[in-house]
Short mmCIF file of C-alpha atoms in Angstrom, two decimals:
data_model
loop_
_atom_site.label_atom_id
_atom_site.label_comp_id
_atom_site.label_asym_id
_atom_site.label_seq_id
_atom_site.Cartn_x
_atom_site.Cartn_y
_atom_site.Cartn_z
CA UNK U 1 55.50 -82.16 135.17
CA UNK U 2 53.48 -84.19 132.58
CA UNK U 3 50.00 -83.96 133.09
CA UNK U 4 47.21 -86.14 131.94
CA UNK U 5 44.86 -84.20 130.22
CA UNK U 6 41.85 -84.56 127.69
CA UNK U 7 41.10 -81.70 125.18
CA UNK U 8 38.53 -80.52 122.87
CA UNK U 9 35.54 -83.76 124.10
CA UNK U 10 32.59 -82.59 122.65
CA UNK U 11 29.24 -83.00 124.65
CA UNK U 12 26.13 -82.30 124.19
CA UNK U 13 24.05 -80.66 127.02
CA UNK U 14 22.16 -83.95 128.39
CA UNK U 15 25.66 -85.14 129.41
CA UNK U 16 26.18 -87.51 126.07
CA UNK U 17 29.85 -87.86 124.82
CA UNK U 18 28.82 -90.19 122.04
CA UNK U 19 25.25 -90.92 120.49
CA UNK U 20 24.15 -95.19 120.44
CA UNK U 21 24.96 -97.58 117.91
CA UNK U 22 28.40 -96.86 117.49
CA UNK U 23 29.74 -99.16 114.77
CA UNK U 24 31.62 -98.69 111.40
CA UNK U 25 28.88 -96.32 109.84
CA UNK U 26 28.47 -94.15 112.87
CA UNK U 27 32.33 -94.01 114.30
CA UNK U 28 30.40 -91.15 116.93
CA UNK U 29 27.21 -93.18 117.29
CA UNK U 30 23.98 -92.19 115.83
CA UNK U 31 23.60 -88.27 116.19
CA UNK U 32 27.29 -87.62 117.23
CA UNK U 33 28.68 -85.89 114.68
CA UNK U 34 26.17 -83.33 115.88
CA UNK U 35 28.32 -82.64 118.21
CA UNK U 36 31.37 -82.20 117.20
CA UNK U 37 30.11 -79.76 113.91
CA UNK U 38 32.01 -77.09 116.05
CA UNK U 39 35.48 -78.87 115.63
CA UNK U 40 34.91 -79.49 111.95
CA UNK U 41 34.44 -76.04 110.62
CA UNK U 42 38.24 -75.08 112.44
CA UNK U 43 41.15 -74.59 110.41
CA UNK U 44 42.71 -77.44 112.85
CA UNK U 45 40.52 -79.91 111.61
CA UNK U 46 40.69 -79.19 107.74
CA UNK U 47 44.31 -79.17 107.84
CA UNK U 48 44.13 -82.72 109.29
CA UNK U 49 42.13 -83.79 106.99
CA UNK U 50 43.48 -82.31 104.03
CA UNK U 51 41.54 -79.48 103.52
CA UNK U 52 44.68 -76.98 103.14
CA UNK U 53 44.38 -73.65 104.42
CA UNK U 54 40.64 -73.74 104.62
CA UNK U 55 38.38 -73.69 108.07
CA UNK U 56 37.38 -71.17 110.57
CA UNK U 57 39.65 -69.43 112.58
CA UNK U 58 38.63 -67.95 116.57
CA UNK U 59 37.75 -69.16 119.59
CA UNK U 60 37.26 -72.68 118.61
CA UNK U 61 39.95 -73.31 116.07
CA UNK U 62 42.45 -71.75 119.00
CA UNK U 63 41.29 -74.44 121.84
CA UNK U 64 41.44 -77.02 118.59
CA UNK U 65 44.90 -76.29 117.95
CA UNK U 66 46.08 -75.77 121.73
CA UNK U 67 45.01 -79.72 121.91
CA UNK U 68 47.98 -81.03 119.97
CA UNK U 69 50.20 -78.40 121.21
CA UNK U 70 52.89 -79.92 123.78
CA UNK U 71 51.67 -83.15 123.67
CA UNK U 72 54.06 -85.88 123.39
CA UNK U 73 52.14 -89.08 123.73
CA UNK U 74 48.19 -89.73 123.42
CA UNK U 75 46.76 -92.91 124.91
CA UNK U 76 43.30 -94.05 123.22
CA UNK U 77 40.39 -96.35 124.31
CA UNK U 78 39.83 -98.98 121.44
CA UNK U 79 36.69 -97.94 119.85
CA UNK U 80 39.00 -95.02 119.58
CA UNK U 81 41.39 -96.62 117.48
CA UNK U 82 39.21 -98.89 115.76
CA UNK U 83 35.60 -101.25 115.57
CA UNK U 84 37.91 -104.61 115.76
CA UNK U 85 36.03 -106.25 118.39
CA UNK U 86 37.88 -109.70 120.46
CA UNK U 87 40.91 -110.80 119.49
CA UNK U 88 42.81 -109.07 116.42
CA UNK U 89 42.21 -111.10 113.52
CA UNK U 90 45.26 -109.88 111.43
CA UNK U 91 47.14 -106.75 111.38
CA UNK U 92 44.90 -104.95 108.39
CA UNK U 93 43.00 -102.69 111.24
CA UNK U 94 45.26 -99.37 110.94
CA UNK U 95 43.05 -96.56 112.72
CA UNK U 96 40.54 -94.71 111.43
CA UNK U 97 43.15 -91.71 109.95
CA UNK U 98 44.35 -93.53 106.74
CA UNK U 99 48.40 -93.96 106.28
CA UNK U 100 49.09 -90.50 108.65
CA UNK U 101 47.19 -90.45 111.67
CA UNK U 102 46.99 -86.56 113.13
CA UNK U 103 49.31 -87.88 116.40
CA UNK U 104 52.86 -87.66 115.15
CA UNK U 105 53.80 -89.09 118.55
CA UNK U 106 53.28 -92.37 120.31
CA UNK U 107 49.85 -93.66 121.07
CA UNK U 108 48.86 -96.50 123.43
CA UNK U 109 45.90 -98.01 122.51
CA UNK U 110 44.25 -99.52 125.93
CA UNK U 111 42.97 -103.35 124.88
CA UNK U 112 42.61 -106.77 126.12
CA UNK U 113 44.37 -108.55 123.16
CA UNK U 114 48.23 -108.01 122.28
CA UNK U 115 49.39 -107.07 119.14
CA UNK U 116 52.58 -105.91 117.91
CA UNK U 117 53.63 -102.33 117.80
CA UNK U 118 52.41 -100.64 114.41
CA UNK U 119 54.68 -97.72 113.06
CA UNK U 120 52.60 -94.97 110.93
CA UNK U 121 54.00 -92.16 108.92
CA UNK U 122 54.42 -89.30 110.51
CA UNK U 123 55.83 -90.26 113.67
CA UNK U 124 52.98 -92.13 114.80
CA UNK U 125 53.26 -95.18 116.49
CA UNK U 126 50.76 -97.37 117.59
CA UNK U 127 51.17 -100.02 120.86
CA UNK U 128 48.56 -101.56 122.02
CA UNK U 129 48.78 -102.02 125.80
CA UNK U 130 47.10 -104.81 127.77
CA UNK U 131 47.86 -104.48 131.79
CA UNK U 132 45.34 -101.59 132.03
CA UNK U 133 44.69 -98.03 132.17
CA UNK U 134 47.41 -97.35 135.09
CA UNK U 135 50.15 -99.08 132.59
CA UNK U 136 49.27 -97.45 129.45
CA UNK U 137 49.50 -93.98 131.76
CA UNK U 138 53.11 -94.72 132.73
CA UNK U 139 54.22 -95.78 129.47
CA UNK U 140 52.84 -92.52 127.85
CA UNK U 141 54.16 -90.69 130.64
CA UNK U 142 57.64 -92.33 129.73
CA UNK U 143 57.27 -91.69 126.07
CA UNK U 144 56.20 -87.98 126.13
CA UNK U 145 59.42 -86.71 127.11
CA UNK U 146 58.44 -84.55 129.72
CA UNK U 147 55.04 -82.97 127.66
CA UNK U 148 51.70 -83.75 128.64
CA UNK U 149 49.93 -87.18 127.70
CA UNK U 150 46.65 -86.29 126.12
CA UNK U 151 43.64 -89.28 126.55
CA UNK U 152 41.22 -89.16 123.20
CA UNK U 153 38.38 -91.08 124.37
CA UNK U 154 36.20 -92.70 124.20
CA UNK U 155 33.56 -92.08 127.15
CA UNK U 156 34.15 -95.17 128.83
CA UNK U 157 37.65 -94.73 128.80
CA UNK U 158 37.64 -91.45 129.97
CA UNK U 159 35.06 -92.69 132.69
CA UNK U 160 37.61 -95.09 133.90
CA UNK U 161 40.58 -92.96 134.44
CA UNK U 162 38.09 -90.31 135.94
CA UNK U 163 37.24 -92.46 138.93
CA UNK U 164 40.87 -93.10 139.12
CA UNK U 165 41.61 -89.77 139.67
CA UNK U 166 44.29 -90.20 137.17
CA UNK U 167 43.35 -86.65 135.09
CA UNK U 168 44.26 -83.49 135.88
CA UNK U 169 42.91 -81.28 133.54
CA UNK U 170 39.44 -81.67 131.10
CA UNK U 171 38.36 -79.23 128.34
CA UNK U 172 35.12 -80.16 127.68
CA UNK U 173 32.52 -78.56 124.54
CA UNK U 174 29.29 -78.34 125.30
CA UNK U 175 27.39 -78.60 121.96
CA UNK U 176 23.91 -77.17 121.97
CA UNK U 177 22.09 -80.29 120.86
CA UNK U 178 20.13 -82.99 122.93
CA UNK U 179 21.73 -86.69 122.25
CA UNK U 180 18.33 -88.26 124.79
CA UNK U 181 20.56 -91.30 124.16
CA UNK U 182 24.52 -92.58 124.33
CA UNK U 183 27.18 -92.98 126.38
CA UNK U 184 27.21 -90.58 129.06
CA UNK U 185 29.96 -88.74 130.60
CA UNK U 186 28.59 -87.88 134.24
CA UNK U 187 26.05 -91.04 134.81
CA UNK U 188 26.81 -92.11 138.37
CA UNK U 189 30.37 -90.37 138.55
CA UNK U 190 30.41 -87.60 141.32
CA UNK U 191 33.30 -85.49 140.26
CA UNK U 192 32.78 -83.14 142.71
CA UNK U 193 33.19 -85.45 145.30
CA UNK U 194 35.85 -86.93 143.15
CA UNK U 195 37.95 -83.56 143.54
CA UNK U 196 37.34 -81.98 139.98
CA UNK U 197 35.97 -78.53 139.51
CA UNK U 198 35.41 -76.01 136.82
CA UNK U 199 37.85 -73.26 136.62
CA UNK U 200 37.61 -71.58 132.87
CA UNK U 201 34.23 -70.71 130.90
CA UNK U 202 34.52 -69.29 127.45
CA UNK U 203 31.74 -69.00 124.52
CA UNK U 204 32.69 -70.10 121.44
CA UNK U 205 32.77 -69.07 117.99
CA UNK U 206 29.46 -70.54 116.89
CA UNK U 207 27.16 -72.52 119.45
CA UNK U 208 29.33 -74.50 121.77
CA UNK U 209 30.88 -73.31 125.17
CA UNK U 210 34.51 -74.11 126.36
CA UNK U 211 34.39 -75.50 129.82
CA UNK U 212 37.63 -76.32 131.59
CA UNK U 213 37.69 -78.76 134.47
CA UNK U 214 40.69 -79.47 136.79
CA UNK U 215 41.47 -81.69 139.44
CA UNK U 216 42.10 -79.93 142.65
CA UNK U 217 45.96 -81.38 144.43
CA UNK W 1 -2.07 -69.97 121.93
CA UNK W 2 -1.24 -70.35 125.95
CA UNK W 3 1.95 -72.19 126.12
CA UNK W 4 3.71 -74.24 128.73
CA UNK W 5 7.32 -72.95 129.16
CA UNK W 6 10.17 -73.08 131.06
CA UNK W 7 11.99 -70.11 131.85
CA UNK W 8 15.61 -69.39 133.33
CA UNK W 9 15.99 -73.06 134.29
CA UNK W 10 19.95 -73.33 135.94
CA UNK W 11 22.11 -76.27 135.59
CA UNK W 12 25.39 -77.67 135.99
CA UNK W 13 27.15 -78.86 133.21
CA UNK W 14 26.84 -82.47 135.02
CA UNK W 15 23.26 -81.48 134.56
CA UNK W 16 21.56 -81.20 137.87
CA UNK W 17 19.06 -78.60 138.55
CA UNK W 18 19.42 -78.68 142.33
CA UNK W 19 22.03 -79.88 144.98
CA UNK W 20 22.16 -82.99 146.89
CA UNK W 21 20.69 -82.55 150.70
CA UNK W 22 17.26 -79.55 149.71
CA UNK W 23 16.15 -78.36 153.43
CA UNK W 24 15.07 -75.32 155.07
CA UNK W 25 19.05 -73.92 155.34
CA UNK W 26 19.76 -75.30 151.56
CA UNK W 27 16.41 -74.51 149.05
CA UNK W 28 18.33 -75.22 146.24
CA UNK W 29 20.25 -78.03 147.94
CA UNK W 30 24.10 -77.90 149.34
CA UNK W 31 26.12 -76.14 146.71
CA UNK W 32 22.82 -75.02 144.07
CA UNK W 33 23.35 -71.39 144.57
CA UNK W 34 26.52 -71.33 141.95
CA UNK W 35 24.24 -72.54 139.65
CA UNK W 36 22.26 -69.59 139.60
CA UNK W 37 25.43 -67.00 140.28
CA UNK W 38 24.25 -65.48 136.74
CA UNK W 39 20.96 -64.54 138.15
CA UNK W 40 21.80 -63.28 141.36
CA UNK W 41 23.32 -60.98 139.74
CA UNK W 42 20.46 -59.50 137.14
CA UNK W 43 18.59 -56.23 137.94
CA UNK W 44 15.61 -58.25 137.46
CA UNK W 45 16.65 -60.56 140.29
CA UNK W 46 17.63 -57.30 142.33
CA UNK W 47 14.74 -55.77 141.94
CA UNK W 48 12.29 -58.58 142.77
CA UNK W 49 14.43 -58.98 145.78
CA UNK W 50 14.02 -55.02 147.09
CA UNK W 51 17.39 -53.95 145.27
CA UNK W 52 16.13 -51.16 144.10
CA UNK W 53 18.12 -49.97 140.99
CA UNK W 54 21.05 -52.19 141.63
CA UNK W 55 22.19 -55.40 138.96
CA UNK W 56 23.80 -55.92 136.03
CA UNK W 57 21.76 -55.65 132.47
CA UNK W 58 22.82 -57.31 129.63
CA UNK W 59 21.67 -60.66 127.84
CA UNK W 60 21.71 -62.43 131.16
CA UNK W 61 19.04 -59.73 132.89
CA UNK W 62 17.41 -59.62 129.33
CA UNK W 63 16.65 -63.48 129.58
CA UNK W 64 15.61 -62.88 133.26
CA UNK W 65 13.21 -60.30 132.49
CA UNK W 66 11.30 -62.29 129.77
CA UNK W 67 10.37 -65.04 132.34
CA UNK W 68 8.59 -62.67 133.83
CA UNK W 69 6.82 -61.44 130.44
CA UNK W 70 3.61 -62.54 129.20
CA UNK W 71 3.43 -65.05 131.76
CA UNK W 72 -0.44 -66.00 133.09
CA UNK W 73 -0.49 -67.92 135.39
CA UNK W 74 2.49 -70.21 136.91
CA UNK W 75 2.58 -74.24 138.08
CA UNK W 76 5.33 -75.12 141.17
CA UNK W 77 6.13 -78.46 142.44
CA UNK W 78 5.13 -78.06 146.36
CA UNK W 79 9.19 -78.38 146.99
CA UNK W 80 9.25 -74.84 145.14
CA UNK W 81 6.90 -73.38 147.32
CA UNK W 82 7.84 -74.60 150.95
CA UNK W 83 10.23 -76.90 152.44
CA UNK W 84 6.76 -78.35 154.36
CA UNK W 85 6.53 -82.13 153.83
CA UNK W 86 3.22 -84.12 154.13
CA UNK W 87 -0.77 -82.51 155.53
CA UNK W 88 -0.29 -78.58 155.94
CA UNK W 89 -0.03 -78.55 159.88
CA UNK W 90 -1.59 -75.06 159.73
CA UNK W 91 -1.56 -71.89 157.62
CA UNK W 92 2.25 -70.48 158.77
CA UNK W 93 3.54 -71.03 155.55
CA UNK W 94 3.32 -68.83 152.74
CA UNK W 95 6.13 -69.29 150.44
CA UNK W 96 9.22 -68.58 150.31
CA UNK W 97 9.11 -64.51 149.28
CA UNK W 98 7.32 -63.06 152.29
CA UNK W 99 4.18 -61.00 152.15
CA UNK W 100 4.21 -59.99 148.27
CA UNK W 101 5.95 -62.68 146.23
CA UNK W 102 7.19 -62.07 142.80
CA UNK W 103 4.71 -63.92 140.70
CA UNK W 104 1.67 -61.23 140.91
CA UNK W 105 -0.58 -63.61 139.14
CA UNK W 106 -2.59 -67.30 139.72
CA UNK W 107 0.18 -69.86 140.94
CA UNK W 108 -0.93 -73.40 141.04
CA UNK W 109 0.79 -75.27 143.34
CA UNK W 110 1.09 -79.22 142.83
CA UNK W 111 0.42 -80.95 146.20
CA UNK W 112 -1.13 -84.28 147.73
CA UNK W 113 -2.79 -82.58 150.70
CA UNK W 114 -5.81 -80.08 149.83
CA UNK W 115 -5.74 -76.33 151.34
CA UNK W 116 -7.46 -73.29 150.95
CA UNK W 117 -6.45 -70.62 147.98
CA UNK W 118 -3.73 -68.25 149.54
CA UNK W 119 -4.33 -64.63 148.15
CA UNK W 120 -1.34 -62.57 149.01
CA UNK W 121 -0.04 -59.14 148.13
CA UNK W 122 0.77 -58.02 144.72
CA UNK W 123 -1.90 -60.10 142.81
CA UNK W 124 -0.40 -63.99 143.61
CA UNK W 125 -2.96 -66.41 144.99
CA UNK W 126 -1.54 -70.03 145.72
CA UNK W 127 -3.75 -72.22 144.60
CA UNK W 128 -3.38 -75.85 145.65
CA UNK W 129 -3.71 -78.84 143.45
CA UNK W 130 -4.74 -82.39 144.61
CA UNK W 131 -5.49 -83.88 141.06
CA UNK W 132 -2.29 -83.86 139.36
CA UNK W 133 -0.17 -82.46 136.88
CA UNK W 134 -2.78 -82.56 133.98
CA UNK W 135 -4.90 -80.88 136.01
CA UNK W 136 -2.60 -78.30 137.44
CA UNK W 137 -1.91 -77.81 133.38
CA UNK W 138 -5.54 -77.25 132.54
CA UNK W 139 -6.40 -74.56 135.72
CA UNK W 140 -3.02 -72.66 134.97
CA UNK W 141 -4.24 -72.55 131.33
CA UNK W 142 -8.04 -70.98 131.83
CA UNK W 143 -6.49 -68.62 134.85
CA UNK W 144 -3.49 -67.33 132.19
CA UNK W 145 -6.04 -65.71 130.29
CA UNK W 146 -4.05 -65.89 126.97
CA UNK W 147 -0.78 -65.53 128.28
CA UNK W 148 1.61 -68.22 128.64
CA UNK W 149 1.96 -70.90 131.75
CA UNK W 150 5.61 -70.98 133.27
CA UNK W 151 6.36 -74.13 135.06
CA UNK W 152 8.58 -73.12 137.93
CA UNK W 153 10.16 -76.32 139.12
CA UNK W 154 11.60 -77.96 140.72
CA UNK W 155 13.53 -80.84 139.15
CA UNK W 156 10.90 -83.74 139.72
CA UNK W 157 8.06 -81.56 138.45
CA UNK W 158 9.75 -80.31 135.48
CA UNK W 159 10.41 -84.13 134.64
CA UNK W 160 7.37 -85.28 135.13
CA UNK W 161 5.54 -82.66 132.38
CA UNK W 162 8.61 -83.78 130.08
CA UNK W 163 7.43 -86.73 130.05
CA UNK W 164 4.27 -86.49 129.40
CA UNK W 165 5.57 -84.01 126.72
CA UNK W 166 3.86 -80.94 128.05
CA UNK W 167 5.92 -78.80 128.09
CA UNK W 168 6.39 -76.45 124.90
CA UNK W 169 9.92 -74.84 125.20
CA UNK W 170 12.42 -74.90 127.73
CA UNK W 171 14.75 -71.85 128.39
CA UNK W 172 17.68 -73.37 130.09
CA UNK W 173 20.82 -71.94 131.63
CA UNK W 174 24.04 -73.90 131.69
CA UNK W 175 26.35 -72.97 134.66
CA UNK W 176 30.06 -73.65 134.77
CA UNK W 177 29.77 -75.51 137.92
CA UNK W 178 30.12 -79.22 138.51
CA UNK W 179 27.86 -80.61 141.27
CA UNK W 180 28.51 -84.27 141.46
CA UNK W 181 25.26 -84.89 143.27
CA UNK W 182 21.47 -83.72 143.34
CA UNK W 183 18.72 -83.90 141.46
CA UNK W 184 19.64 -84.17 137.52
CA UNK W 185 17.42 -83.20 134.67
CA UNK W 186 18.37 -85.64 131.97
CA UNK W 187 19.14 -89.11 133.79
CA UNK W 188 17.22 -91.75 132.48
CA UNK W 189 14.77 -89.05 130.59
CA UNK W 190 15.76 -89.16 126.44
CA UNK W 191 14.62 -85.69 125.34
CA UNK W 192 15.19 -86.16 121.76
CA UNK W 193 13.14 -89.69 121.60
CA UNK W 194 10.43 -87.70 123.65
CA UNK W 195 10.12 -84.97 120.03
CA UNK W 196 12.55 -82.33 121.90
CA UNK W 197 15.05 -80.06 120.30
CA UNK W 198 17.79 -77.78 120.65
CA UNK W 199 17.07 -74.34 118.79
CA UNK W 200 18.72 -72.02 119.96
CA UNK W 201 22.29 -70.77 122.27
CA UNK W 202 23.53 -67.52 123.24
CA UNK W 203 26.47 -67.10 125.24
CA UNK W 204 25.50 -65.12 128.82
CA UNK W 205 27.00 -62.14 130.00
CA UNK W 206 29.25 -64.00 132.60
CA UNK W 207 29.95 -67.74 132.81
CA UNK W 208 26.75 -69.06 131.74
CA UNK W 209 24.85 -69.89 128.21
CA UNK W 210 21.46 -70.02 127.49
CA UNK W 211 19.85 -72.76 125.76
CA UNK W 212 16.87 -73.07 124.21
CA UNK W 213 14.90 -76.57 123.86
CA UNK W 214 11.87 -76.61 121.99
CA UNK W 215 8.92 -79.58 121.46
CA UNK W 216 8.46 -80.70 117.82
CA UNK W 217 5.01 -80.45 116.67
#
């Protein structure tokens, strides 16, 4: 069965998935990539970003690598994809990941403005859905031949399909760092009372813990 | 130099320090005990709690038994101490931990309704403050005779020395437990604007990691 799931989001222990001011300097908002300094020492991440055969190996590298395992379709908030605000101006916005992206499998990019399908090497393809976060799950669904859909982000999106009750599994990082500001994961959304509880606990290689979180049927 | 510190502080990774619903039945609210599974399970908790040699040692009971080291003097919100709301009616109740409580030195107990000092066994007096958290801070101090102050909780108190930035360093201890509702720590408080800072994380000995938050100078 094809799950929904969202891997490797990085948190810091005040509940912050992304620090303020997000914009084209701070992709992660001021402070975030505090967070996330776990993820960039892995091998997973080097490779991805052309650092060859360099990176840590472990704990961390192993959850970093089980995200893009069996995953045949990602779906993405906009701020994910990109800072394009409104309506697309032209096609020049490609992603943040240069001419490759890391997906190498469809992604549906959740927006209010259409815009045509955009075809990356590597087996990535961009669509940019518009009918909402229900929509984009059944198309991914469809396109993922029968692997899991994995959700990137951001916050808000994850936020929405939360209170939809549309995930079944989270692995969440807490980072040992204070944010005091951002977009917050858990502001306002019981997930207890929303079904979700926390089944797996492991420490990581350096300061972050792996938390797993699954919807109960 | 006598510090203010917090010591052993249990949360859920939604960060709330206490279930929803705190009454007589529930102390730490409906649901709060998994938050502090990793203690419950510490010699030091066993032994404060009359079992005898039984407990698990290991970083968790090592973090457990330095709360209790070079600690003065102690401040509780009144929740902490008793589930009795408004004037004292009488003298009935003396805490939570029966005849000799665990402290065995000057508590300071943050209250709107004045009462006599409450010497009990063991070397803990309850003494009750009228004047507020400043004062509370200043009593604890001269009675800790060198020694450190440790701020007790519960959630409300512990907020309300953060901020007034009071507090020196905050040992907290995040649980793999979602609670969906209570009383959080962070919401609407922004530790880092307020000078605070993560410095240090050790995985526990079962599910949870300790975190240590410390004010900047």
């Amino acid at each position: 069965m094809t799950r929904l799931v969202v891997c490797c989001f990085s948190l810091s222990i005040d509940g912050f998935g992304a620090g303020p001011r997000q914009d084209l300097e701070n992709p992660l908002g001021v402070g975030g990539p505090a967070m996330f300094d776990w993820f960039f020492r892995t091998r997973t991440f080097q490779r991805m970003h052309g650092g060859g055969e360099g990176g840590e190996t472990g704990v961390d590298d192993d959850f970093a690598a089980r995200g893009f395992d069996g995953i045949g379709a990602w779906i993405l908030g906009r701020n994910m994809f990109g800072p394009v605000r409104g309506p697309w101006p032209d096609e020049a916005w490609k992603g943040w990941w240069g001419e490759e992206p890391p997906y190498h499998v469809p992604v549906f990019v959740l927006t209010h403005h259409p815009r045509a399908p955009l075809a990356m090497k590597g087996g990535t393809t961009f669509h940019f859905v518009t009918d909402g976060i229900e929509s984009a799950l059944r198309q991914a669904k469809e396109a993922a031949g029968g692997k899991d859909v994995r959700l990137g982000g951001g916050v808000a999106t994850i936020r929405q399909y939360l209170r939809a009750r549309l995930i079944d599994e989270l692995h969440l990082v807490i980072s040992p760092v204070l944010m005091g500001a951002g977009e917050s994961l858990f502001a306002g959304l019981d997930l207890a009372s929303l079904g979700y509880e926390c089944v797996g606990h492991v420490p990581g290689s350096r300061a972050a813990s792996h938390v797993t979180v699954r919807r109960r049927e």
